[in-house]
mmCIF file of C-alpha atoms and ligand atoms in Angstrom:
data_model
loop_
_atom_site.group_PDB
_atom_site.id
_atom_site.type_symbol
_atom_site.label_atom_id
_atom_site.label_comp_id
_atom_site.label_asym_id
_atom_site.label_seq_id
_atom_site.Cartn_x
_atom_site.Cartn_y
_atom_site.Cartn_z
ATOM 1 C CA UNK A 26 -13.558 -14.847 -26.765
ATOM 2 C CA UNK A 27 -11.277 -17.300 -25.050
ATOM 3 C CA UNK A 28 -7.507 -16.937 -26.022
ATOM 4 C CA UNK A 29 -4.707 -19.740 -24.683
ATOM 5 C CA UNK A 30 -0.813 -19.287 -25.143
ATOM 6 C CA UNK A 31 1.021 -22.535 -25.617
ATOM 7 C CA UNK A 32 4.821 -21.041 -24.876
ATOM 8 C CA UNK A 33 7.644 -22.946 -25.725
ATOM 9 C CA UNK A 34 11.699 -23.162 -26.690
ATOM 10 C CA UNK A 35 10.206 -24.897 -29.944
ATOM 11 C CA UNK A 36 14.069 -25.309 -31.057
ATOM 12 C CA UNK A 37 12.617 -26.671 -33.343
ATOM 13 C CA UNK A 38 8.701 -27.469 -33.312
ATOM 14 C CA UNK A 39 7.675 -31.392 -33.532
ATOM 15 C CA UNK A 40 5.009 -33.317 -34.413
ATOM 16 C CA UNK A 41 4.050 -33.711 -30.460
ATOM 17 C CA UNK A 42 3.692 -29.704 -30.098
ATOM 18 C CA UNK A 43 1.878 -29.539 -33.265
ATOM 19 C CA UNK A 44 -0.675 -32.268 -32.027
ATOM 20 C CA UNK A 45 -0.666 -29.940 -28.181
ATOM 21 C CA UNK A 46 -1.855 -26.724 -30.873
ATOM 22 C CA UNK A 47 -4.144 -28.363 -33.262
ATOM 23 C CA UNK A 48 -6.193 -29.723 -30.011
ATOM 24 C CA UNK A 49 -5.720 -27.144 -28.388
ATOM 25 C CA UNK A 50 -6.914 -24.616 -31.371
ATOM 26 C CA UNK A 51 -10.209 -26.625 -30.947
ATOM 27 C CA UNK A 52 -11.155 -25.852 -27.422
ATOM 28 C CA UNK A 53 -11.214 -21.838 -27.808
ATOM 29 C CA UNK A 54 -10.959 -18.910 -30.251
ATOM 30 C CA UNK A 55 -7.706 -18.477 -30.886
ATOM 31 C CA UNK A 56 -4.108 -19.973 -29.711
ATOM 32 C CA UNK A 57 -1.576 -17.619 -29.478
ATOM 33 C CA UNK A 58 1.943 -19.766 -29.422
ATOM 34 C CA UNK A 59 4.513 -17.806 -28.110
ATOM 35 C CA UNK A 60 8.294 -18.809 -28.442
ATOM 36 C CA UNK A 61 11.054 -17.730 -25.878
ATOM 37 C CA UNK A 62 13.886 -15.413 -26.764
ATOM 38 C CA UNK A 63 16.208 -16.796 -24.723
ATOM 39 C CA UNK A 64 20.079 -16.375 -26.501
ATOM 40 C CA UNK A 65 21.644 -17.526 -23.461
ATOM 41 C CA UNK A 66 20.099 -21.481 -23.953
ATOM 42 C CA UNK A 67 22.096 -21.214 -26.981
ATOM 43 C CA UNK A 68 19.592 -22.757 -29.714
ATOM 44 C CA UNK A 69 20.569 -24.077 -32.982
ATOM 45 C CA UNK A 70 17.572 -21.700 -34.534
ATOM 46 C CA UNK A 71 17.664 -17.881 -34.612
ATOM 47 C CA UNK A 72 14.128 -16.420 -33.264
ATOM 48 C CA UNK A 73 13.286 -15.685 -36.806
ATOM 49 C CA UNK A 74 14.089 -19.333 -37.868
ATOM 50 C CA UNK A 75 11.811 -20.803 -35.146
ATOM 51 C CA UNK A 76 9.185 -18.090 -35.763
ATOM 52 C CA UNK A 77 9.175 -18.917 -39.454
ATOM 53 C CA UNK A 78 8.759 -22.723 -39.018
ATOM 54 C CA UNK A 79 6.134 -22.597 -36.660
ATOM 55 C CA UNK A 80 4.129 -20.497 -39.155
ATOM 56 C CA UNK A 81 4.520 -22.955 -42.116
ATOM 57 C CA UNK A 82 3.975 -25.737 -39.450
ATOM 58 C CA UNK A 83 0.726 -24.212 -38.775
ATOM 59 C CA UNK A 84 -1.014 -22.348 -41.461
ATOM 60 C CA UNK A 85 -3.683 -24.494 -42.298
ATOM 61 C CA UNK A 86 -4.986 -23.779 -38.743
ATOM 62 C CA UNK A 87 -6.744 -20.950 -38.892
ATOM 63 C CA UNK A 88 -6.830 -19.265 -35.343
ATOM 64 C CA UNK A 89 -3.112 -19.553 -34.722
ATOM 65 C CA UNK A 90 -1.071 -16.552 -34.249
ATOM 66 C CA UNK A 91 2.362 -17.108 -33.270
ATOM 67 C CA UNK A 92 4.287 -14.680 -31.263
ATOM 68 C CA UNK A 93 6.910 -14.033 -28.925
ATOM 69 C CA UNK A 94 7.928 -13.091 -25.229
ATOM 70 C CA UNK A 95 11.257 -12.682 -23.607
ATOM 71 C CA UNK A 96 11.147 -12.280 -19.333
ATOM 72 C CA UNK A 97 8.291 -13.916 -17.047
ATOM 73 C CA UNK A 98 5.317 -15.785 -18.969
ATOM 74 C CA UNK A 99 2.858 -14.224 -16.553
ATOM 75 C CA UNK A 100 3.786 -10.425 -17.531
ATOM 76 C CA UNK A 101 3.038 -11.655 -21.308
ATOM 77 C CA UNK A 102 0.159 -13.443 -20.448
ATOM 78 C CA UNK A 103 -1.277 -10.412 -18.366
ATOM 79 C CA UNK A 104 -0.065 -8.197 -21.364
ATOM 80 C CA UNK A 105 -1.893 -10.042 -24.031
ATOM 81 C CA UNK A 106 -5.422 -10.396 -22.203
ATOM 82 C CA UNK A 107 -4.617 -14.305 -22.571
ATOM 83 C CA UNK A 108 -7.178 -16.565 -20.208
ATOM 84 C CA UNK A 109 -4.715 -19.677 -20.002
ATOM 85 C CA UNK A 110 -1.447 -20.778 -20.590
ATOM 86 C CA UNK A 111 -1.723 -24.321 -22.246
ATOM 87 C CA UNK A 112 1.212 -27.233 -21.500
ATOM 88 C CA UNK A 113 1.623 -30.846 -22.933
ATOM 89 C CA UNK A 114 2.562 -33.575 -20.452
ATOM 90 C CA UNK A 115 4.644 -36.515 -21.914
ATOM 91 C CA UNK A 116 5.383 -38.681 -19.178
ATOM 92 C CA UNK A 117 5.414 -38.444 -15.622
ATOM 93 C CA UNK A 118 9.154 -37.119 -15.644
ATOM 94 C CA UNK A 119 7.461 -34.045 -17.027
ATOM 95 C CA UNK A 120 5.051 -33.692 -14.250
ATOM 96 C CA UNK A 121 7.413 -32.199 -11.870
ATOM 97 C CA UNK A 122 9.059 -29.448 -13.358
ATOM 98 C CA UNK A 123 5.476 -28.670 -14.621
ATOM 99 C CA UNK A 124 4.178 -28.239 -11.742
ATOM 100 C CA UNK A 125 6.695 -26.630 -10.322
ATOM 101 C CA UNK A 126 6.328 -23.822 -13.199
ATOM 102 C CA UNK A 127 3.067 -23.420 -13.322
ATOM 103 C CA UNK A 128 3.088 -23.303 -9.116
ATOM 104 C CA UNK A 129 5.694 -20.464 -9.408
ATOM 105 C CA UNK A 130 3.540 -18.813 -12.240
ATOM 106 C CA UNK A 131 0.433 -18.891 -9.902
ATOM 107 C CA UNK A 132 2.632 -17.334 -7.496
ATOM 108 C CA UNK A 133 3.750 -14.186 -9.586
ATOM 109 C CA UNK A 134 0.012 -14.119 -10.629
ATOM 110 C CA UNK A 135 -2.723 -15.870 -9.078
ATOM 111 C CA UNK A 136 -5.287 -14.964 -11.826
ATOM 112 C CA UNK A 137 -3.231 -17.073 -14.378
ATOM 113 C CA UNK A 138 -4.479 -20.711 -14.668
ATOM 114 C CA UNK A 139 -2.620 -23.237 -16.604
ATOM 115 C CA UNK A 140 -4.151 -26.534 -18.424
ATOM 116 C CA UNK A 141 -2.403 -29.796 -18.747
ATOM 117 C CA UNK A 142 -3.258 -31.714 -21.766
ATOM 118 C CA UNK A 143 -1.996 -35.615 -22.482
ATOM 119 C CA UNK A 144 0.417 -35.942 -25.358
ATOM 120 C CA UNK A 145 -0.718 -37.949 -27.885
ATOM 121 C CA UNK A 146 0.945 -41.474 -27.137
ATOM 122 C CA UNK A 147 2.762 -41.917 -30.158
ATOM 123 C CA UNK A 148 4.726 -38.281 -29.453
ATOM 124 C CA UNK A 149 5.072 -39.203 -25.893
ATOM 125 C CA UNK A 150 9.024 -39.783 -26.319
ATOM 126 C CA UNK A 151 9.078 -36.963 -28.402
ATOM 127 C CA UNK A 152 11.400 -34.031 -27.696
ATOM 128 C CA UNK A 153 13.096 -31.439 -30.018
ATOM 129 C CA UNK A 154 16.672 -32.559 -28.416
ATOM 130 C CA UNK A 155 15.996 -36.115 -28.557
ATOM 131 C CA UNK A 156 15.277 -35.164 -32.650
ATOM 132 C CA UNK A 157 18.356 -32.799 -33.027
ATOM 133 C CA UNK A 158 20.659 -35.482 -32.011
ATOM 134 C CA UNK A 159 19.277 -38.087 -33.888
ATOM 135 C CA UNK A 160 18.750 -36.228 -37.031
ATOM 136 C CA UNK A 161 22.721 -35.119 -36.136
ATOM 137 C CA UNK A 162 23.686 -38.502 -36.626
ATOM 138 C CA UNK A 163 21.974 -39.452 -39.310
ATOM 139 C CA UNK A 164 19.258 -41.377 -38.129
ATOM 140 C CA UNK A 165 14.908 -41.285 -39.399
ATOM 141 C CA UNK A 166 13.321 -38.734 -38.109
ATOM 142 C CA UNK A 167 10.576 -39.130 -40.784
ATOM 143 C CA UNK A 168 7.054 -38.966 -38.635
ATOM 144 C CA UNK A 169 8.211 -36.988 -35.904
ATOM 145 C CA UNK A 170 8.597 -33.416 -36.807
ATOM 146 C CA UNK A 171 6.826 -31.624 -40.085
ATOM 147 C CA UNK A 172 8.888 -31.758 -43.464
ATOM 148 C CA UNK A 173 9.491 -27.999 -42.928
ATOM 149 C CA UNK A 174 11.502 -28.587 -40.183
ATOM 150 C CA UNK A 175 13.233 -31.929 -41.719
ATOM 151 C CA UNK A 176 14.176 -29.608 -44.608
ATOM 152 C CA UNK A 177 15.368 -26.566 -42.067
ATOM 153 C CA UNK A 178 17.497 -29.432 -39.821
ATOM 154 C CA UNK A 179 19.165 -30.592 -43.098
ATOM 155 C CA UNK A 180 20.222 -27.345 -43.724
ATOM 156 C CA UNK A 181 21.627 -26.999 -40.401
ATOM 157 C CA UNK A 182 23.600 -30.154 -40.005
ATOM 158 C CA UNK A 183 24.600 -30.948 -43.430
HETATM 159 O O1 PNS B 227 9.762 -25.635 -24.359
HETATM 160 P P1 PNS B 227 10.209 -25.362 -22.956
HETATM 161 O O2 PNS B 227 11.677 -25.037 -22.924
HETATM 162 O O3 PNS B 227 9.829 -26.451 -22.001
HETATM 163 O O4 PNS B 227 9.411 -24.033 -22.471
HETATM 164 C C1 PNS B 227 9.606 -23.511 -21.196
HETATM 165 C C2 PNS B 227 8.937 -22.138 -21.063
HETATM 166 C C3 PNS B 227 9.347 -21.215 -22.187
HETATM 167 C C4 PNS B 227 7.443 -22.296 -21.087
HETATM 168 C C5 PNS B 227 9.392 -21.576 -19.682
HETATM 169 O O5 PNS B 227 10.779 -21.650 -19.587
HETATM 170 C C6 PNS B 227 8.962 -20.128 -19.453
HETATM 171 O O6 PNS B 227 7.806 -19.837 -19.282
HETATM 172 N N1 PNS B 227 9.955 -19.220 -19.463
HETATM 173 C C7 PNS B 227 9.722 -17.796 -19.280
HETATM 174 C C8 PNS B 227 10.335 -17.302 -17.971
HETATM 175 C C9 PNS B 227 9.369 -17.493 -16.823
HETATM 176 O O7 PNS B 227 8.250 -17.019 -16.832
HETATM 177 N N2 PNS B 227 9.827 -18.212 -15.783
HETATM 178 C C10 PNS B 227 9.039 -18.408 -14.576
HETATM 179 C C11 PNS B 227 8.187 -19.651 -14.636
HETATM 180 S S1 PNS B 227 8.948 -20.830 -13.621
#
């Protein structure tokens, strides 16, 4: 049974993570996507919030669990018996700090691998700040994240 973690901020989940899962969720038994408690980034969702929407985001996929760490992705990796930590690439500005993470994560653990997969080219802009602050001012966001999340940012900004 092959199990990958796609870890994440998700403040809040997109389209372009959802596309990362679903094709992801294809290639082994189950994805396990794990969201960061991190207070100190100071999100606009709680935990809970994020937690909640990337369960509605993702319940007609059927080997999805969603979960989540706080500390070093390797010790939850290790901790969960997960084979590979799974990472979309956008554009080559991503590439770096990628790397660099999943260098330093080979470091603290050489048994844990991590996969790059291609964004989708249509989500390849896509980022959950780049929606926050246009959905802040009022702009279409239709398209880019799922309604759940349209509905949860209204409630947040308006
Ligand atoms: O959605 P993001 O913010 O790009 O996700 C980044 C994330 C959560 C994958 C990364 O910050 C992470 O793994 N944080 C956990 C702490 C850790 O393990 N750091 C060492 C790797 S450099």
């Amino acid at each position: 049974m092959k199990t990958a973690v796609c870890p994440g901020s998700f403040d809040p989940v997109t389209n372009g993570h959802l596309d990362i899962i679903k094709r992801t969720s294809k290639m082994v038994d189950k994805v396990i996507v794990a969201v960061l408690y991190n207070p100190g980034k100071n999100p606009l969702f709680t935990l809970e919030e994020k937690i909640d929407l990337l369960k509605e985001a993702t319940k007609d996929i059927p080997n999805v669990e969603i979960d989540c760490f706080s500390g070093l992705l390797v010790d939850y990796v290790k901790q969960k018996n997960i084979d590979f930590i799974v990472k979309g690439l956008r554009a080559v500005s991503d590439f770096e700090y990628e790397l660099q993470m999943a260098l330093m994560n080979k470091k603290l653990n050489h048994e844990v691998e991590t996969m790059f997969m291609m964004t989708s080219g249509e989500y390849s802009y896509l980022s959950s700040s780049i929606v926050k602050e246009v959905w802040k001012f009022d702009g279409c966001i239709d398209g880019l994240v799922p309604e759940v999340v349209k509905k949860a940012l209204h409630k947040k900004f308006k």
